[in-house]
PDB file of C-alpha atoms in Angstrom:
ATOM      1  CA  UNK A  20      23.133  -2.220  11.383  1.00 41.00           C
ATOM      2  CA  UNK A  21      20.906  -2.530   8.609  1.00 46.00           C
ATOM      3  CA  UNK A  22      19.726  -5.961   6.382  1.00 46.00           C
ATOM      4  CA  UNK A  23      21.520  -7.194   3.644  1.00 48.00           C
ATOM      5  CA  UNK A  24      20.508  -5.136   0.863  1.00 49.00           C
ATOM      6  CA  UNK A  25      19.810  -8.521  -0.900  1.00 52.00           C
ATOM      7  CA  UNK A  26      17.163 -10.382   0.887  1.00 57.00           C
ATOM      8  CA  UNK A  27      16.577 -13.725   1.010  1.00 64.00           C
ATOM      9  CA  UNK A  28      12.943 -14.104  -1.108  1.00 64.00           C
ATOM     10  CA  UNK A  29      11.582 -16.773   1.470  1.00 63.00           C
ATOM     11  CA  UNK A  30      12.108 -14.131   4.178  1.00 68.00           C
ATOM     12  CA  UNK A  31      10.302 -11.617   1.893  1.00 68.00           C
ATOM     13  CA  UNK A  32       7.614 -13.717   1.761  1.00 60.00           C
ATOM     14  CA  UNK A  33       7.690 -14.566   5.480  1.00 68.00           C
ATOM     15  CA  UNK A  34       7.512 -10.835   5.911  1.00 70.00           C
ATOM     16  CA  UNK A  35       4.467  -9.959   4.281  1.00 66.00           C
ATOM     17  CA  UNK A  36       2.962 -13.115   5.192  1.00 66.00           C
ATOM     18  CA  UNK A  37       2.652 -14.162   1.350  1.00 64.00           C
ATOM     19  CA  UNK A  38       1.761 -11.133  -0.424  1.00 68.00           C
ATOM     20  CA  UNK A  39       2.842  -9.686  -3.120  1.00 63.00           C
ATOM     21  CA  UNK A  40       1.111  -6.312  -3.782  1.00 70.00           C
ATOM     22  CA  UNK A  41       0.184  -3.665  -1.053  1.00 69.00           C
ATOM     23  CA  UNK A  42      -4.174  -3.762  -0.662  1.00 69.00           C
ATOM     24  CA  UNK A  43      -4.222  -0.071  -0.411  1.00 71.00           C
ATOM     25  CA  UNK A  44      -3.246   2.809  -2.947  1.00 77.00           C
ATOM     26  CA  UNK A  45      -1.926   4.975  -0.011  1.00 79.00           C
ATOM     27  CA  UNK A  46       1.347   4.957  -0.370  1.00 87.00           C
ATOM     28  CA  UNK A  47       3.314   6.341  -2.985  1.00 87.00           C
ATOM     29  CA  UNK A  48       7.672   6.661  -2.670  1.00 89.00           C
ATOM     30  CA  UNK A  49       6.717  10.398  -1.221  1.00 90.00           C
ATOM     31  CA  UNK A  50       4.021   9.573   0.800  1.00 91.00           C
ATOM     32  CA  UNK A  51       4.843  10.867   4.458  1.00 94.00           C
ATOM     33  CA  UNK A  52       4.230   7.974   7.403  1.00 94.00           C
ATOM     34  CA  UNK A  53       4.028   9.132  11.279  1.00 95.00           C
ATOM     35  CA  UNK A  54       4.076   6.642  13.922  1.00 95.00           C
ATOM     36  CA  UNK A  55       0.865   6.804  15.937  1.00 94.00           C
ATOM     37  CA  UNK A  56       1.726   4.807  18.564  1.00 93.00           C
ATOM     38  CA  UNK A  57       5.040   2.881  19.941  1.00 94.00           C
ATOM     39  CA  UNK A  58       6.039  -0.778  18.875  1.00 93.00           C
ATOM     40  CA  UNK A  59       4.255  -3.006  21.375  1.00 92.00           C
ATOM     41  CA  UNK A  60       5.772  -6.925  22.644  1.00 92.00           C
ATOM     42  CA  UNK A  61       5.361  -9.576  20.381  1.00 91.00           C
ATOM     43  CA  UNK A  62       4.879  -7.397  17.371  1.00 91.00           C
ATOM     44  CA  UNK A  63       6.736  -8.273  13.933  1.00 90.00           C
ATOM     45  CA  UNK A  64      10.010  -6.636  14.089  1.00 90.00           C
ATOM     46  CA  UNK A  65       9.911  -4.943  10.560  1.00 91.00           C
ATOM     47  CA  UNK A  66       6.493  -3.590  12.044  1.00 93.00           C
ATOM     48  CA  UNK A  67       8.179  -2.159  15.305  1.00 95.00           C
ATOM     49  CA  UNK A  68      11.251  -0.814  13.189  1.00 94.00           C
ATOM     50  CA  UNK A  69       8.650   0.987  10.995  1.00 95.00           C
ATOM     51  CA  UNK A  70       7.028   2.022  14.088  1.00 96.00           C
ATOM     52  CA  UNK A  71      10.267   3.984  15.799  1.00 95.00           C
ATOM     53  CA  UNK A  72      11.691   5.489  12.120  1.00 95.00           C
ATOM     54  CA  UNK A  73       8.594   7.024  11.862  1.00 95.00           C
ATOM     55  CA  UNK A  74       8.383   8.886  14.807  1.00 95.00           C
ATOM     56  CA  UNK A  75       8.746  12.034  12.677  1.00 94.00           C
ATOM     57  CA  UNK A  76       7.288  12.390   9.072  1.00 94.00           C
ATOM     58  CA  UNK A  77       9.475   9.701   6.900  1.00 94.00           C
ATOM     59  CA  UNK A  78       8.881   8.863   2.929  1.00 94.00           C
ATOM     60  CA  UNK A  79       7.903   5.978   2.186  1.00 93.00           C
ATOM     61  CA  UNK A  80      11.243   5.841  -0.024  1.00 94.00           C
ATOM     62  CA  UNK A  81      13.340   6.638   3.079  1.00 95.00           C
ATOM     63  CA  UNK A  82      12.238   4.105   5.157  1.00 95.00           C
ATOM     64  CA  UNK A  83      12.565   1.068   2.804  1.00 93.00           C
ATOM     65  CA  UNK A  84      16.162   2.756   2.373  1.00 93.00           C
ATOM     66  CA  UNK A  85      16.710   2.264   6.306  1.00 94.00           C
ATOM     67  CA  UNK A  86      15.068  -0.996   6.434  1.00 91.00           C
ATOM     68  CA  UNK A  87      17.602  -2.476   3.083  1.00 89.00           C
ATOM     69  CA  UNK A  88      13.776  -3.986   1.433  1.00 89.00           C
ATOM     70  CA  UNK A  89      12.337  -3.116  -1.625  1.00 88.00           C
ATOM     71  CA  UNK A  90       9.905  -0.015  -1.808  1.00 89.00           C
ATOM     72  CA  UNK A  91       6.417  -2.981  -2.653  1.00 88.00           C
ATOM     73  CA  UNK A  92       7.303  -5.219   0.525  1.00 88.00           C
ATOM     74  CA  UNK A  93       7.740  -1.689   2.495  1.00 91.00           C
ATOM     75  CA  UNK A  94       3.978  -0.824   1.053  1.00 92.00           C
ATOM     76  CA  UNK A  95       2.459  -4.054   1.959  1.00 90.00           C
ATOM     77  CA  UNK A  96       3.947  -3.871   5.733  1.00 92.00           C
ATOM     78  CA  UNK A  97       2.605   0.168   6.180  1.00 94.00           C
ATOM     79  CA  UNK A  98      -0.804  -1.010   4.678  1.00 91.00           C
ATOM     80  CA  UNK A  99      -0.735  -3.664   8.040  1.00 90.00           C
ATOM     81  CA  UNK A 100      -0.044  -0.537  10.479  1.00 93.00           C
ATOM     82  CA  UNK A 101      -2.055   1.693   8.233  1.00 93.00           C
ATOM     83  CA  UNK A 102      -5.313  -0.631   8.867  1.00 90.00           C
ATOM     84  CA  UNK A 103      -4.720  -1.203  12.394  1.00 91.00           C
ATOM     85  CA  UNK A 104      -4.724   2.735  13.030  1.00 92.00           C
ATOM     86  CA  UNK A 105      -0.830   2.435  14.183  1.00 94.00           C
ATOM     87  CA  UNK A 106       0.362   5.116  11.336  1.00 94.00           C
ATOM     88  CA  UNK A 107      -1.230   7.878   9.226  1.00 93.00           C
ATOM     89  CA  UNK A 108       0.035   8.764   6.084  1.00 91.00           C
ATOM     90  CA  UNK A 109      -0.765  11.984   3.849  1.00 89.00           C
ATOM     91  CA  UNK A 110       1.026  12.758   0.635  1.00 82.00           C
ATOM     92  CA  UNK A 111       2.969  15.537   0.728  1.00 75.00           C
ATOM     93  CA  UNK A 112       1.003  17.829  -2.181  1.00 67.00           C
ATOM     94  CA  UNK A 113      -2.051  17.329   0.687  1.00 57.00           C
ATOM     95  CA  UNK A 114       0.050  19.649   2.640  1.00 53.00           C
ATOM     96  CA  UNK A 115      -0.613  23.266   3.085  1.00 55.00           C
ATOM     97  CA  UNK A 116       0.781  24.841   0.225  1.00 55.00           C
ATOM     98  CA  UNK A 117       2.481  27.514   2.000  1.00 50.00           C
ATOM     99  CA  UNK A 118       5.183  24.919   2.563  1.00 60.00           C
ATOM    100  CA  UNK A 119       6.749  24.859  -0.510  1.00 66.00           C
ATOM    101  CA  UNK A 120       8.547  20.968  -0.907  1.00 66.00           C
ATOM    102  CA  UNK A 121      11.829  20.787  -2.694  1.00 71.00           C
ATOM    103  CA  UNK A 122      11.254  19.357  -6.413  1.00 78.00           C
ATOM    104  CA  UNK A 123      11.285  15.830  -6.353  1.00 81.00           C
ATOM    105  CA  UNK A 124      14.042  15.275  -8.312  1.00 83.00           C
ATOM    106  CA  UNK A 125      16.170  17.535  -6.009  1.00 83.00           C
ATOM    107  CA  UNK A 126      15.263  14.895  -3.772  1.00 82.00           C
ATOM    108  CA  UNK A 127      16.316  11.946  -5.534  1.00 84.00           C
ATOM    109  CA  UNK A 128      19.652  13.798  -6.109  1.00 85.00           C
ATOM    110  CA  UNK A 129      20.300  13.800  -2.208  1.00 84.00           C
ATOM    111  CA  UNK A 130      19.119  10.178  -1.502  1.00 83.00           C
ATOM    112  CA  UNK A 131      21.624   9.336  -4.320  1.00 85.00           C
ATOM    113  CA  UNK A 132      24.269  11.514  -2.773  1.00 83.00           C
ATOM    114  CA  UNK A 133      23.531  10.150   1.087  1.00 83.00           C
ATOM    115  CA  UNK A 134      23.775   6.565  -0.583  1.00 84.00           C
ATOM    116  CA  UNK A 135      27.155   7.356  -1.796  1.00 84.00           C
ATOM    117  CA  UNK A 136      28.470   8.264   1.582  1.00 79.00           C
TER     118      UNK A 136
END
């Protein structure tokens, strides 16, 4: 089941411990994550949901989707995993070129379309 697409503010600013903007310029809504490691105990739980959707190459804009938070919160809690080595992330025009990516508006179409389900 996922959140309330609504959150609470207060628990948005629990989340991110405060912040309000993402310290690192990594992450755009295309930007592809990967999990380098698997949630450990005690860790925050939006960490260690981040952790096991992106156990395969996820957007940035897909997992805020399955988490139901906004797309700057999202940033802020990759930047955490990002610093602490627990996720890599490479934008997908950094990949080789031979795999051509759908146009990006294609892809807006389908998240619209999978949203409507």
């Amino acid at each position: 089941m996922s959140p309330p697409r609504h959150e609470n503010p207060d628990r948005l600013y629990t989340v991110t411990g405060g912040r309000s903007r993402a310290t690192s310029d990594a992450f755009d809504l295309v930007t592809l994550v990967v999990s380098e490691c698997e949630p450990t105990p005690g860790m925050q739980s939006e960490h260690a949901a981040i952790l096991r959707l992106c156990r395969y190459p996820t957007a940035v804009v897909e997992i805020a989707a399955d988490l139901g938070m906004p797309v700057g919160i999202v940033k802020i809690l990759l930047g955490d995993l990002l610093d602490t080595g627990r996720i890599t992330a490479r934008h997908p025009q950094t990949a080789r070129r031979s795999a051509q990516l759908p146009d990006t508006s294609l892809l807006e179409q389908v998240l619209v379309g999978l949203r409507n389900l």
